[in-house]
Amino acid sequence: MTNLLNAFPLASFIVGPEGYVVGANEQALVLFGRDIIGRTSVEVVRNPNVHDAIEHALAQKTRKQCDWNTTQATTDLVYHITASWIEAEDILVTFRDVTDIEQSLRARREFVTNVSHELKTPLTAMLGVLETLQLMGSSEPEAQQSFIGMMQQETQRMNRLVSDLLSLSSVQANERIRPSTPVDLCALLEETITSLQGLTLQSHSQLLFTPPKTASIILGDGDQLRQVAINLIENAIKYAGSGNILIGLSSMAYQPLLRCKGVKITVEDHGPGIAAIHIPRLTERFYRVDGHRSRNLGGTGLGLSIVKHIVSRHRGRMRIKSTLGCGSQFAIYLPAN
Ligand code: ADP
């Protein structure tokens, strides 16, 4: 019997007709402890649903399934349990760990809720403006122009959101495929900085970049790495206000974080900084420190999440350092071989 149980890929034990555990495989001993044989199943799994499932399977000579939510150390776990009647009045109870599946289902539900909410806000605003325009007639051309301007802003906001969602999904789709085209990071940063100079005029900030003496060429995806640079520099311009924004690029023969030769790209601002409590969550989809401010500045809450996935595709790392009142530094480490 033990041999058969040990061949099962899931944690499993057998409960006899008196309710005592009469056999268990190695995974079940690891999960519930080495002393479960001879104890009642109610003692082993203290959960009424599991108990009911075993009772039902025994009484009806059938199979009954249920879910068991538990906590181990500080981790919430979900097991899918099957209690099956087997010969000799025994019940085979198997435990399938479905925590990862449950988590990804929850993440998917949250994502759909967030996207719907983000799209609903500009849509509601547009509907309101359209109704007002309809009632207004053609007698107030100036007010009409201003309402059309509002509609344009809201449409641009939806457009940015949809573009960011598409970028995120295309990055995620290719995340397992490591990019392999040589990319000159110095040229890429110089081009990106030139293309973003226009934005600095409004914020009175300055982008400062001193190119390194040696070329920094890595294997990567040029478009995606450009997106990383754009998102980080745009954030610095948006959130830091006036002041210098320092962009850095350096190579290291050995980068301890990556345990290989690497390059480091930094974007550093002297803006308001970010409180430590927010830093671990900044790369979550739709996480914003100040949602109102981000939306007013045209943010979608997806920029750093896109950066995280691109960096992960390049087998790199991202580190964020920030001090309230002093500024923030976003550092990207990428392998160079
Ligand atoms: P968003 O579209 O809102 O800018 P991001 O994912 O790019 O979304 O950034 C998430 C949040 O991180 C922002 O809403 C902002 O609160 C904060 N943040 C990002 N970069 C900076 C920065 N340089 N200075 C201060 N806060 C920042």
mmCIF file of C-alpha atoms and ligand atoms in Angstrom:
data_model
loop_
_atom_site.group_PDB
_atom_site.id
_atom_site.type_symbol
_atom_site.label_atom_id
_atom_site.label_comp_id
_atom_site.label_asym_id
_atom_site.label_seq_id
_atom_site.Cartn_x
_atom_site.Cartn_y
_atom_site.Cartn_z
ATOM 1 C CA MET A 1 0.000 0.000 0.000
ATOM 2 C CA THR A 2 2.790 2.464 0.973
ATOM 3 C CA ASN A 3 4.560 1.738 -2.313
ATOM 4 C CA LEU A 4 1.396 2.534 -4.216
ATOM 5 C CA LEU A 5 0.822 5.716 -2.187
ATOM 6 C CA ASN A 6 4.427 6.807 -2.693
ATOM 7 C CA ALA A 7 3.942 6.459 -6.454
ATOM 8 C CA PHE A 8 1.197 9.133 -6.299
ATOM 9 C CA PRO A 9 2.426 12.569 -7.371
ATOM 10 C CA LEU A 10 0.158 14.292 -4.781
ATOM 11 C CA ALA A 11 0.258 14.317 -0.975
ATOM 12 C CA SER A 12 -2.155 11.492 -0.062
ATOM 13 C CA PHE A 13 -3.268 9.472 2.935
ATOM 14 C CA ILE A 14 -5.789 6.722 3.578
ATOM 15 C CA VAL A 15 -8.465 6.998 6.252
ATOM 16 C CA GLY A 16 -9.937 3.755 7.622
ATOM 17 C CA PRO A 17 -13.672 3.282 8.352
ATOM 18 C CA GLU A 18 -13.106 4.311 12.022
ATOM 19 C CA GLY A 19 -11.718 7.670 10.928
ATOM 20 C CA TYR A 20 -8.012 6.934 11.659
ATOM 21 C CA VAL A 21 -5.210 7.552 9.167
ATOM 22 C CA VAL A 22 -3.901 4.099 8.213
ATOM 23 C CA GLY A 23 -1.391 4.967 5.525
ATOM 24 C CA ALA A 24 0.321 8.029 4.062
ATOM 25 C CA ASN A 25 2.884 8.824 1.393
ATOM 26 C CA GLU A 26 6.076 10.841 1.843
ATOM 27 C CA GLN A 27 4.499 14.123 0.613
ATOM 28 C CA ALA A 28 1.674 13.780 3.167
ATOM 29 C CA LEU A 29 4.185 13.136 5.975
ATOM 30 C CA VAL A 30 6.082 16.267 4.932
ATOM 31 C CA LEU A 31 2.833 18.276 4.788
ATOM 32 C CA PHE A 32 1.182 17.071 8.020
ATOM 33 C CA GLY A 33 4.046 15.687 10.114
ATOM 34 C CA ARG A 34 5.630 12.256 10.502
ATOM 35 C CA ASP A 35 3.275 11.156 13.307
ATOM 36 C CA ILE A 36 -0.056 11.168 11.438
ATOM 37 C CA ILE A 37 -0.499 7.398 11.153
ATOM 38 C CA GLY A 38 -2.922 6.318 13.880
ATOM 39 C CA ARG A 39 -4.331 9.824 14.399
ATOM 40 C CA THR A 40 -7.841 10.743 13.308
ATOM 41 C CA SER A 41 -8.211 12.636 10.020
ATOM 42 C CA VAL A 42 -10.052 15.378 11.957
ATOM 43 C CA GLU A 43 -6.918 15.962 14.047
ATOM 44 C CA VAL A 44 -4.640 15.870 11.003
ATOM 45 C CA VAL A 45 -6.605 18.380 8.895
ATOM 46 C CA ARG A 46 -8.552 20.708 11.135
ATOM 47 C CA ASN A 47 -11.095 21.834 8.590
ATOM 48 C CA PRO A 48 -14.843 21.049 8.557
ATOM 49 C CA ASN A 49 -15.074 20.939 4.730
ATOM 50 C CA VAL A 50 -12.395 18.246 4.532
ATOM 51 C CA HIS A 51 -14.048 16.316 7.337
ATOM 52 C CA ASP A 52 -17.463 16.538 5.566
ATOM 53 C CA ALA A 53 -15.930 15.377 2.277
ATOM 54 C CA ILE A 54 -14.390 12.280 3.943
ATOM 55 C CA GLU A 55 -17.672 11.479 5.772
ATOM 56 C CA HIS A 56 -19.665 11.905 2.573
ATOM 57 C CA ALA A 57 -17.326 9.697 0.519
ATOM 58 C CA LEU A 58 -17.517 6.983 3.207
ATOM 59 C CA ALA A 59 -21.293 7.140 3.655
ATOM 60 C CA GLN A 60 -22.109 7.252 -0.077
ATOM 61 C CA LYS A 61 -19.243 4.997 -1.238
ATOM 62 C CA THR A 62 -18.348 7.731 -3.698
ATOM 63 C CA ARG A 63 -15.897 10.589 -4.385
ATOM 64 C CA LYS A 64 -16.202 14.117 -2.955
ATOM 65 C CA GLN A 65 -14.076 17.179 -3.641
ATOM 66 C CA CYS A 66 -13.546 20.412 -1.728
ATOM 67 C CA ASP A 67 -11.040 23.254 -1.309
ATOM 68 C CA TRP A 68 -8.950 23.778 1.812
ATOM 69 C CA ASN A 69 -7.506 27.236 2.550
ATOM 70 C CA THR A 70 -4.690 27.169 5.069
ATOM 71 C CA THR A 71 -1.687 29.212 6.188
ATOM 72 C CA GLN A 72 1.834 27.852 6.547
ATOM 73 C CA ALA A 73 4.389 30.159 8.154
ATOM 74 C CA THR A 74 3.003 33.405 6.713
ATOM 75 C CA THR A 75 1.960 32.040 3.329
ATOM 76 C CA ASP A 76 -1.690 31.490 2.383
ATOM 77 C CA LEU A 77 -2.119 28.167 0.573
ATOM 78 C CA VAL A 78 -5.061 26.596 -1.252
ATOM 79 C CA TYR A 79 -5.391 22.829 -1.685
ATOM 80 C CA HIS A 80 -7.904 21.061 -3.883
ATOM 81 C CA ILE A 81 -8.899 17.920 -2.027
ATOM 82 C CA THR A 82 -10.421 14.701 -3.333
ATOM 83 C CA ALA A 83 -11.798 12.099 -0.909
ATOM 84 C CA SER A 84 -12.446 8.835 -2.820
ATOM 85 C CA TRP A 85 -14.025 5.653 -1.521
ATOM 86 C CA ILE A 86 -11.779 2.686 -2.238
ATOM 87 C CA GLU A 87 -12.148 -1.001 -1.496
ATOM 88 C CA ALA A 88 -12.189 -2.271 2.106
ATOM 89 C CA GLU A 89 -14.189 0.742 3.304
ATOM 90 C CA ASP A 90 -11.111 3.005 3.155
ATOM 91 C CA ILE A 91 -11.051 6.569 1.904
ATOM 92 C CA LEU A 92 -8.124 7.864 -0.143
ATOM 93 C CA VAL A 93 -7.607 11.593 0.455
ATOM 94 C CA THR A 94 -5.382 13.486 -2.014
ATOM 95 C CA PHE A 95 -4.175 17.080 -1.687
ATOM 96 C CA ARG A 96 -3.392 19.126 -4.810
ATOM 97 C CA ASP A 97 -1.666 22.461 -4.164
ATOM 98 C CA VAL A 98 -3.548 24.982 -6.365
ATOM 99 C CA THR A 99 -2.135 28.125 -4.704
ATOM 100 C CA ASP A 100 -0.370 29.313 -7.899
ATOM 101 C CA ILE A 101 -3.477 28.773 -10.048
ATOM 102 C CA GLU A 102 -5.690 30.582 -7.503
ATOM 103 C CA GLN A 103 -3.212 33.467 -7.307
ATOM 104 C CA SER A 104 -3.058 33.891 -11.061
ATOM 105 C CA LEU A 105 -6.861 33.749 -11.305
ATOM 106 C CA ARG A 106 -7.118 36.423 -8.612
ATOM 107 C CA ALA A 107 -4.474 38.558 -10.372
ATOM 108 C CA ARG A 108 -6.414 38.211 -13.640
ATOM 109 C CA ARG A 109 -9.681 39.266 -11.971
ATOM 110 C CA GLU A 110 -7.966 42.260 -10.333
ATOM 111 C CA PHE A 111 -6.379 43.225 -13.642
ATOM 112 C CA VAL A 112 -9.724 43.200 -15.489
ATOM 113 C CA THR A 113 -11.292 45.276 -12.681
ATOM 114 C CA ASN A 114 -8.423 47.791 -12.812
ATOM 115 C CA VAL A 115 -8.477 48.115 -16.604
ATOM 116 C CA SER A 116 -12.274 48.563 -16.591
ATOM 117 C CA HIS A 117 -11.985 51.219 -13.891
ATOM 118 C CA GLU A 118 -9.200 53.070 -15.722
ATOM 119 C CA LEU A 119 -11.210 53.101 -18.966
ATOM 120 C CA LYS A 120 -14.511 53.928 -17.293
ATOM 121 C CA THR A 121 -13.255 57.196 -15.784
ATOM 122 C CA PRO A 122 -12.398 58.923 -19.115
ATOM 123 C CA LEU A 123 -15.446 57.351 -20.801
ATOM 124 C CA THR A 124 -17.789 58.768 -18.153
ATOM 125 C CA ALA A 125 -16.143 62.173 -18.493
ATOM 126 C CA MET A 126 -16.587 62.057 -22.291
ATOM 127 C CA LEU A 127 -20.247 61.073 -22.035
ATOM 128 C CA GLY A 128 -20.857 64.014 -19.673
ATOM 129 C CA VAL A 129 -19.131 66.437 -22.049
ATOM 130 C CA LEU A 130 -21.061 65.066 -25.053
ATOM 131 C CA GLU A 131 -24.396 65.522 -23.266
ATOM 132 C CA THR A 132 -23.466 69.094 -22.358
ATOM 133 C CA LEU A 133 -22.440 69.807 -25.965
ATOM 134 C CA GLN A 134 -25.755 68.449 -27.236
ATOM 135 C CA LEU A 135 -27.746 70.688 -24.892
ATOM 136 C CA MET A 136 -25.582 73.694 -25.661
ATOM 137 C CA GLY A 137 -26.479 74.083 -29.347
ATOM 138 C CA SER A 138 -24.303 76.295 -31.528
ATOM 139 C CA SER A 139 -24.806 79.594 -29.680
ATOM 140 C CA GLU A 140 -21.698 79.347 -27.480
ATOM 141 C CA PRO A 141 -18.747 78.549 -29.765
ATOM 142 C CA GLU A 142 -16.058 79.360 -27.163
ATOM 143 C CA ALA A 143 -17.502 77.040 -24.534
ATOM 144 C CA GLN A 144 -17.936 74.410 -27.251
ATOM 145 C CA GLN A 145 -14.231 74.623 -28.126
ATOM 146 C CA SER A 146 -13.269 74.171 -24.505
ATOM 147 C CA PHE A 147 -15.490 71.085 -24.168
ATOM 148 C CA ILE A 148 -14.028 69.626 -27.363
ATOM 149 C CA GLY A 149 -10.567 70.202 -25.832
ATOM 150 C CA MET A 150 -11.657 68.213 -22.749
ATOM 151 C CA MET A 151 -12.851 65.360 -24.950
ATOM 152 C CA GLN A 152 -9.535 65.368 -26.754
ATOM 153 C CA GLN A 153 -7.675 65.060 -23.429
ATOM 154 C CA GLU A 154 -9.793 62.145 -22.294
ATOM 155 C CA THR A 155 -9.388 60.386 -25.662
ATOM 156 C CA GLN A 156 -5.608 60.829 -25.435
ATOM 157 C CA ARG A 157 -5.724 59.348 -21.944
ATOM 158 C CA MET A 158 -7.560 56.242 -23.186
ATOM 159 C CA ASN A 159 -5.157 56.004 -26.110
ATOM 160 C CA ARG A 160 -2.118 56.069 -23.762
ATOM 161 C CA LEU A 161 -3.717 53.424 -21.575
ATOM 162 C CA VAL A 162 -4.463 51.092 -24.509
ATOM 163 C CA SER A 163 -0.923 51.609 -25.940
ATOM 164 C CA ASP A 164 0.636 50.775 -22.552
ATOM 165 C CA LEU A 165 -1.587 47.708 -22.171
ATOM 166 C CA LEU A 166 -0.527 46.512 -25.631
ATOM 167 C CA SER A 167 3.175 47.106 -24.804
ATOM 168 C CA LEU A 168 2.800 45.218 -21.541
ATOM 169 C CA SER A 169 1.127 42.258 -23.176
ATOM 170 C CA SER A 170 3.663 42.073 -26.030
ATOM 171 C CA VAL A 171 6.565 42.245 -23.539
ATOM 172 C CA GLN A 172 4.996 39.525 -21.398
ATOM 173 C CA ALA A 173 4.353 37.333 -24.448
ATOM 174 C CA ASN A 174 8.084 37.318 -25.288
ATOM 175 C CA GLU A 175 9.455 37.346 -21.762
ATOM 176 C CA ARG A 176 10.941 33.850 -21.979
ATOM 177 C CA ILE A 177 12.744 34.526 -25.255
ATOM 178 C CA ARG A 178 16.037 36.227 -24.514
ATOM 179 C CA PRO A 179 16.748 38.979 -27.095
ATOM 180 C CA SER A 180 19.920 38.580 -29.138
ATOM 181 C CA THR A 181 20.495 41.695 -31.276
ATOM 182 C CA PRO A 182 23.580 43.855 -30.510
ATOM 183 C CA VAL A 183 22.409 47.205 -29.086
ATOM 184 C CA ASP A 184 24.642 50.238 -28.585
ATOM 185 C CA LEU A 185 23.310 51.605 -25.292
ATOM 186 C CA CYS A 186 25.193 54.894 -25.520
ATOM 187 C CA ALA A 187 23.666 55.749 -28.906
ATOM 188 C CA LEU A 188 20.267 54.569 -27.690
ATOM 189 C CA LEU A 189 20.364 56.835 -24.623
ATOM 190 C CA GLU A 190 21.571 59.821 -26.656
ATOM 191 C CA GLU A 191 18.711 59.381 -29.176
ATOM 192 C CA THR A 192 16.149 58.966 -26.397
ATOM 193 C CA ILE A 193 17.363 62.069 -24.561
ATOM 194 C CA THR A 194 17.179 64.120 -27.776
ATOM 195 C CA SER A 195 13.631 62.923 -28.434
ATOM 196 C CA LEU A 196 12.515 63.886 -24.914
ATOM 197 C CA GLN A 197 14.114 67.370 -24.825
ATOM 198 C CA GLY A 198 10.751 68.927 -25.787
ATOM 199 C CA LEU A 199 9.149 67.730 -22.536
ATOM 200 C CA THR A 200 11.788 69.417 -20.387
ATOM 201 C CA LEU A 201 10.804 72.871 -21.699
ATOM 202 C CA GLN A 202 7.541 72.862 -19.723
ATOM 203 C CA SER A 203 9.056 71.445 -16.516
ATOM 204 C CA HIS A 204 12.243 73.577 -16.702
ATOM 205 C CA SER A 205 14.337 70.501 -16.032
ATOM 206 C CA GLN A 206 17.557 69.524 -17.766
ATOM 207 C CA LEU A 207 18.662 66.119 -18.960
ATOM 208 C CA LEU A 208 22.373 65.557 -18.311
ATOM 209 C CA PHE A 209 24.252 62.629 -19.809
ATOM 210 C CA THR A 210 27.998 62.122 -20.018
ATOM 211 C CA PRO A 211 28.659 59.286 -22.464
ATOM 212 C CA PRO A 212 31.223 56.724 -21.235
ATOM 213 C CA LYS A 213 34.571 56.516 -23.034
ATOM 214 C CA THR A 214 34.133 52.892 -24.051
ATOM 215 C CA ALA A 215 31.209 51.554 -26.074
ATOM 216 C CA SER A 216 28.492 49.667 -24.166
ATOM 217 C CA ILE A 217 27.125 47.092 -26.555
ATOM 218 C CA ILE A 218 24.893 44.345 -25.208
ATOM 219 C CA LEU A 219 22.628 41.723 -26.739
ATOM 220 C CA GLY A 220 19.097 43.018 -26.380
ATOM 221 C CA ASP A 221 15.929 44.328 -27.957
ATOM 222 C CA GLY A 222 16.590 47.926 -29.000
ATOM 223 C CA ASP A 223 12.927 49.010 -29.087
ATOM 224 C CA GLN A 224 12.245 47.593 -25.649
ATOM 225 C CA LEU A 225 15.400 49.094 -24.116
ATOM 226 C CA ARG A 226 14.416 52.450 -25.626
ATOM 227 C CA GLN A 227 11.021 52.035 -23.943
ATOM 228 C CA VAL A 228 12.803 51.476 -20.592
ATOM 229 C CA ALA A 229 14.822 54.676 -21.033
ATOM 230 C CA ILE A 230 11.730 56.662 -22.139
ATOM 231 C CA ASN A 231 9.598 55.481 -19.208
ATOM 232 C CA LEU A 232 12.251 56.247 -16.584
ATOM 233 C CA ILE A 233 13.259 59.624 -18.034
ATOM 234 C CA GLU A 234 9.624 60.673 -18.615
ATOM 235 C CA ASN A 235 8.819 59.800 -14.994
ATOM 236 C CA ALA A 236 11.762 61.881 -13.770
ATOM 237 C CA ILE A 237 10.557 64.822 -15.888
ATOM 238 C CA LYS A 238 6.924 64.369 -14.757
ATOM 239 C CA TYR A 239 7.426 63.885 -11.028
ATOM 240 C CA ALA A 240 10.649 65.752 -10.221
ATOM 241 C CA GLY A 241 9.729 69.194 -11.564
ATOM 242 C CA SER A 242 12.571 71.593 -12.321
ATOM 243 C CA GLY A 243 16.176 70.576 -11.688
ATOM 244 C CA ASN A 244 18.806 68.391 -13.253
ATOM 245 C CA ILE A 245 18.048 64.831 -14.246
ATOM 246 C CA LEU A 246 21.224 62.769 -14.416
ATOM 247 C CA ILE A 247 21.386 59.852 -16.804
ATOM 248 C CA GLY A 248 24.284 57.457 -16.296
ATOM 249 C CA LEU A 249 25.761 54.522 -18.184
ATOM 250 C CA SER A 250 28.675 52.425 -16.931
ATOM 251 C CA SER A 251 30.160 48.980 -17.541
ATOM 252 C CA MET A 252 31.439 46.567 -14.922
ATOM 253 C CA ALA A 253 33.735 43.583 -15.558
ATOM 254 C CA TYR A 254 31.822 41.806 -12.770
ATOM 255 C CA GLN A 255 28.383 42.894 -11.598
ATOM 256 C CA PRO A 256 27.638 41.125 -8.261
ATOM 257 C CA LEU A 257 23.852 41.419 -8.696
ATOM 258 C CA LEU A 258 24.025 39.561 -12.007
ATOM 259 C CA ARG A 259 27.135 37.510 -11.208
ATOM 260 C CA CYS A 260 28.581 38.340 -14.621
ATOM 261 C CA LYS A 261 29.886 41.208 -16.734
ATOM 262 C CA GLY A 262 27.226 43.907 -16.785
ATOM 263 C CA VAL A 263 26.153 47.440 -17.621
ATOM 264 C CA LYS A 264 24.292 49.841 -15.373
ATOM 265 C CA ILE A 265 21.886 52.532 -16.580
ATOM 266 C CA THR A 266 20.754 55.082 -14.004
ATOM 267 C CA VAL A 267 18.155 57.849 -14.075
ATOM 268 C CA GLU A 268 18.449 60.135 -11.067
ATOM 269 C CA ASP A 269 16.293 63.133 -10.171
ATOM 270 C CA HIS A 270 16.167 65.651 -7.358
ATOM 271 C CA GLY A 271 12.407 65.673 -7.013
ATOM 272 C CA PRO A 272 10.149 64.976 -4.016
ATOM 273 C CA GLY A 273 11.290 61.340 -3.694
ATOM 274 C CA ILE A 274 9.163 58.325 -2.812
ATOM 275 C CA ALA A 275 8.431 57.034 0.719
ATOM 276 C CA ALA A 276 10.104 53.657 1.439
ATOM 277 C CA ILE A 277 6.736 51.939 1.999
ATOM 278 C CA HIS A 278 5.774 52.445 -1.686
ATOM 279 C CA ILE A 279 9.044 51.332 -3.280
ATOM 280 C CA PRO A 280 8.466 47.539 -3.329
ATOM 281 C CA ARG A 281 5.057 48.049 -4.978
ATOM 282 C CA LEU A 282 5.986 50.607 -7.676
ATOM 283 C CA THR A 283 6.350 47.960 -10.399
ATOM 284 C CA GLU A 284 2.874 46.498 -9.765
ATOM 285 C CA ARG A 285 0.395 47.203 -12.544
ATOM 286 C CA PHE A 286 -1.599 50.393 -11.813
ATOM 287 C CA TYR A 287 0.216 51.105 -8.536
ATOM 288 C CA ARG A 288 0.649 54.851 -8.039
ATOM 289 C CA VAL A 289 1.892 56.802 -5.035
ATOM 290 C CA ASP A 290 -0.545 59.627 -5.793
ATOM 291 C CA GLY A 291 -3.162 58.469 -8.313
ATOM 292 C CA HIS A 292 -4.620 61.927 -8.825
ATOM 293 C CA ARG A 293 -1.231 63.489 -9.574
ATOM 294 C CA SER A 294 -0.216 60.650 -11.897
ATOM 295 C CA ARG A 295 -3.461 60.905 -13.911
ATOM 296 C CA ASN A 296 -3.173 64.701 -14.153
ATOM 297 C CA LEU A 297 0.332 64.266 -15.535
ATOM 298 C CA GLY A 298 -0.886 61.737 -18.109
ATOM 299 C CA GLY A 299 0.304 58.636 -16.216
ATOM 300 C CA THR A 300 -1.270 55.229 -16.761
ATOM 301 C CA GLY A 301 0.304 53.461 -13.753
ATOM 302 C CA LEU A 302 1.847 50.896 -16.125
ATOM 303 C CA GLY A 303 5.229 52.498 -16.978
ATOM 304 C CA LEU A 304 7.350 50.822 -14.289
ATOM 305 C CA SER A 305 5.569 47.509 -14.724
ATOM 306 C CA ILE A 306 6.553 47.554 -18.416
ATOM 307 C CA VAL A 307 10.140 48.416 -17.383
ATOM 308 C CA LYS A 308 10.226 45.494 -14.925
ATOM 309 C CA HIS A 309 9.104 42.965 -17.558
ATOM 310 C CA ILE A 310 11.550 44.255 -20.193
ATOM 311 C CA VAL A 311 14.422 44.112 -17.691
ATOM 312 C CA SER A 312 13.395 40.605 -16.680
ATOM 313 C CA ARG A 313 13.320 39.537 -20.353
ATOM 314 C CA HIS A 314 16.930 40.777 -20.616
ATOM 315 C CA ARG A 315 17.795 38.738 -17.455
ATOM 316 C CA GLY A 316 18.583 42.044 -15.729
ATOM 317 C CA ARG A 317 17.659 43.653 -12.419
ATOM 318 C CA MET A 318 16.112 46.945 -11.366
ATOM 319 C CA ARG A 319 16.882 48.766 -8.116
ATOM 320 C CA ILE A 320 15.041 51.862 -6.860
ATOM 321 C CA LYS A 321 16.557 54.154 -4.225
ATOM 322 C CA SER A 322 14.726 57.201 -2.998
ATOM 323 C CA THR A 323 14.817 59.698 -0.144
ATOM 324 C CA LEU A 324 11.821 61.896 0.603
ATOM 325 C CA GLY A 325 12.622 65.517 -0.162
ATOM 326 C CA CYS A 326 15.903 64.626 -1.931
ATOM 327 C CA GLY A 327 15.044 62.605 -5.046
ATOM 328 C CA SER A 328 15.031 59.168 -6.607
ATOM 329 C CA GLN A 329 17.418 56.927 -8.478
ATOM 330 C CA PHE A 330 16.236 54.145 -10.786
ATOM 331 C CA ALA A 331 19.063 51.760 -11.714
ATOM 332 C CA ILE A 332 18.897 49.046 -14.363
ATOM 333 C CA TYR A 333 21.546 46.312 -14.428
ATOM 334 C CA LEU A 334 21.857 44.313 -17.659
ATOM 335 C CA PRO A 335 24.148 41.386 -18.434
ATOM 336 C CA ALA A 336 26.767 42.220 -21.052
ATOM 337 C CA ASN A 337 27.586 38.783 -22.393
HETATM 338 P P1 ADP B 1 2.640 56.411 -13.977
HETATM 339 O O1 ADP B 1 2.045 56.248 -15.314
HETATM 340 O O2 ADP B 1 1.633 56.692 -12.894
HETATM 341 O O3 ADP B 1 3.794 57.345 -13.975
HETATM 342 P P2 ADP B 1 4.597 54.336 -13.393
HETATM 343 O O4 ADP B 1 4.425 52.864 -13.313
HETATM 344 O O5 ADP B 1 5.568 54.855 -14.388
HETATM 345 O O6 ADP B 1 3.151 54.929 -13.591
HETATM 346 O O7 ADP B 1 5.040 54.846 -11.953
HETATM 347 C C1 ADP B 1 4.316 54.405 -10.823
HETATM 348 C C2 ADP B 1 4.331 55.484 -9.757
HETATM 349 O O8 ADP B 1 5.657 55.648 -9.238
HETATM 350 C C3 ADP B 1 3.934 56.866 -10.247
HETATM 351 O O9 ADP B 1 2.529 57.013 -10.249
HETATM 352 C C4 ADP B 1 4.606 57.770 -9.240
HETATM 353 O O10 ADP B 1 3.770 57.882 -8.097
HETATM 354 C C5 ADP B 1 5.862 56.993 -8.834
HETATM 355 N N1 ADP B 1 7.086 57.481 -9.515
HETATM 356 C C6 ADP B 1 7.662 56.968 -10.614
HETATM 357 N N2 ADP B 1 8.789 57.630 -10.939
HETATM 358 C C7 ADP B 1 8.928 58.591 -10.005
HETATM 359 C C8 ADP B 1 9.908 59.615 -9.776
HETATM 360 N N3 ADP B 1 10.971 59.781 -10.574
HETATM 361 N N4 ADP B 1 9.723 60.437 -8.688
HETATM 362 C C9 ADP B 1 8.680 60.279 -7.858
HETATM 363 N N5 ADP B 1 7.714 59.336 -8.028
HETATM 364 C C10 ADP B 1 7.839 58.498 -9.080
#
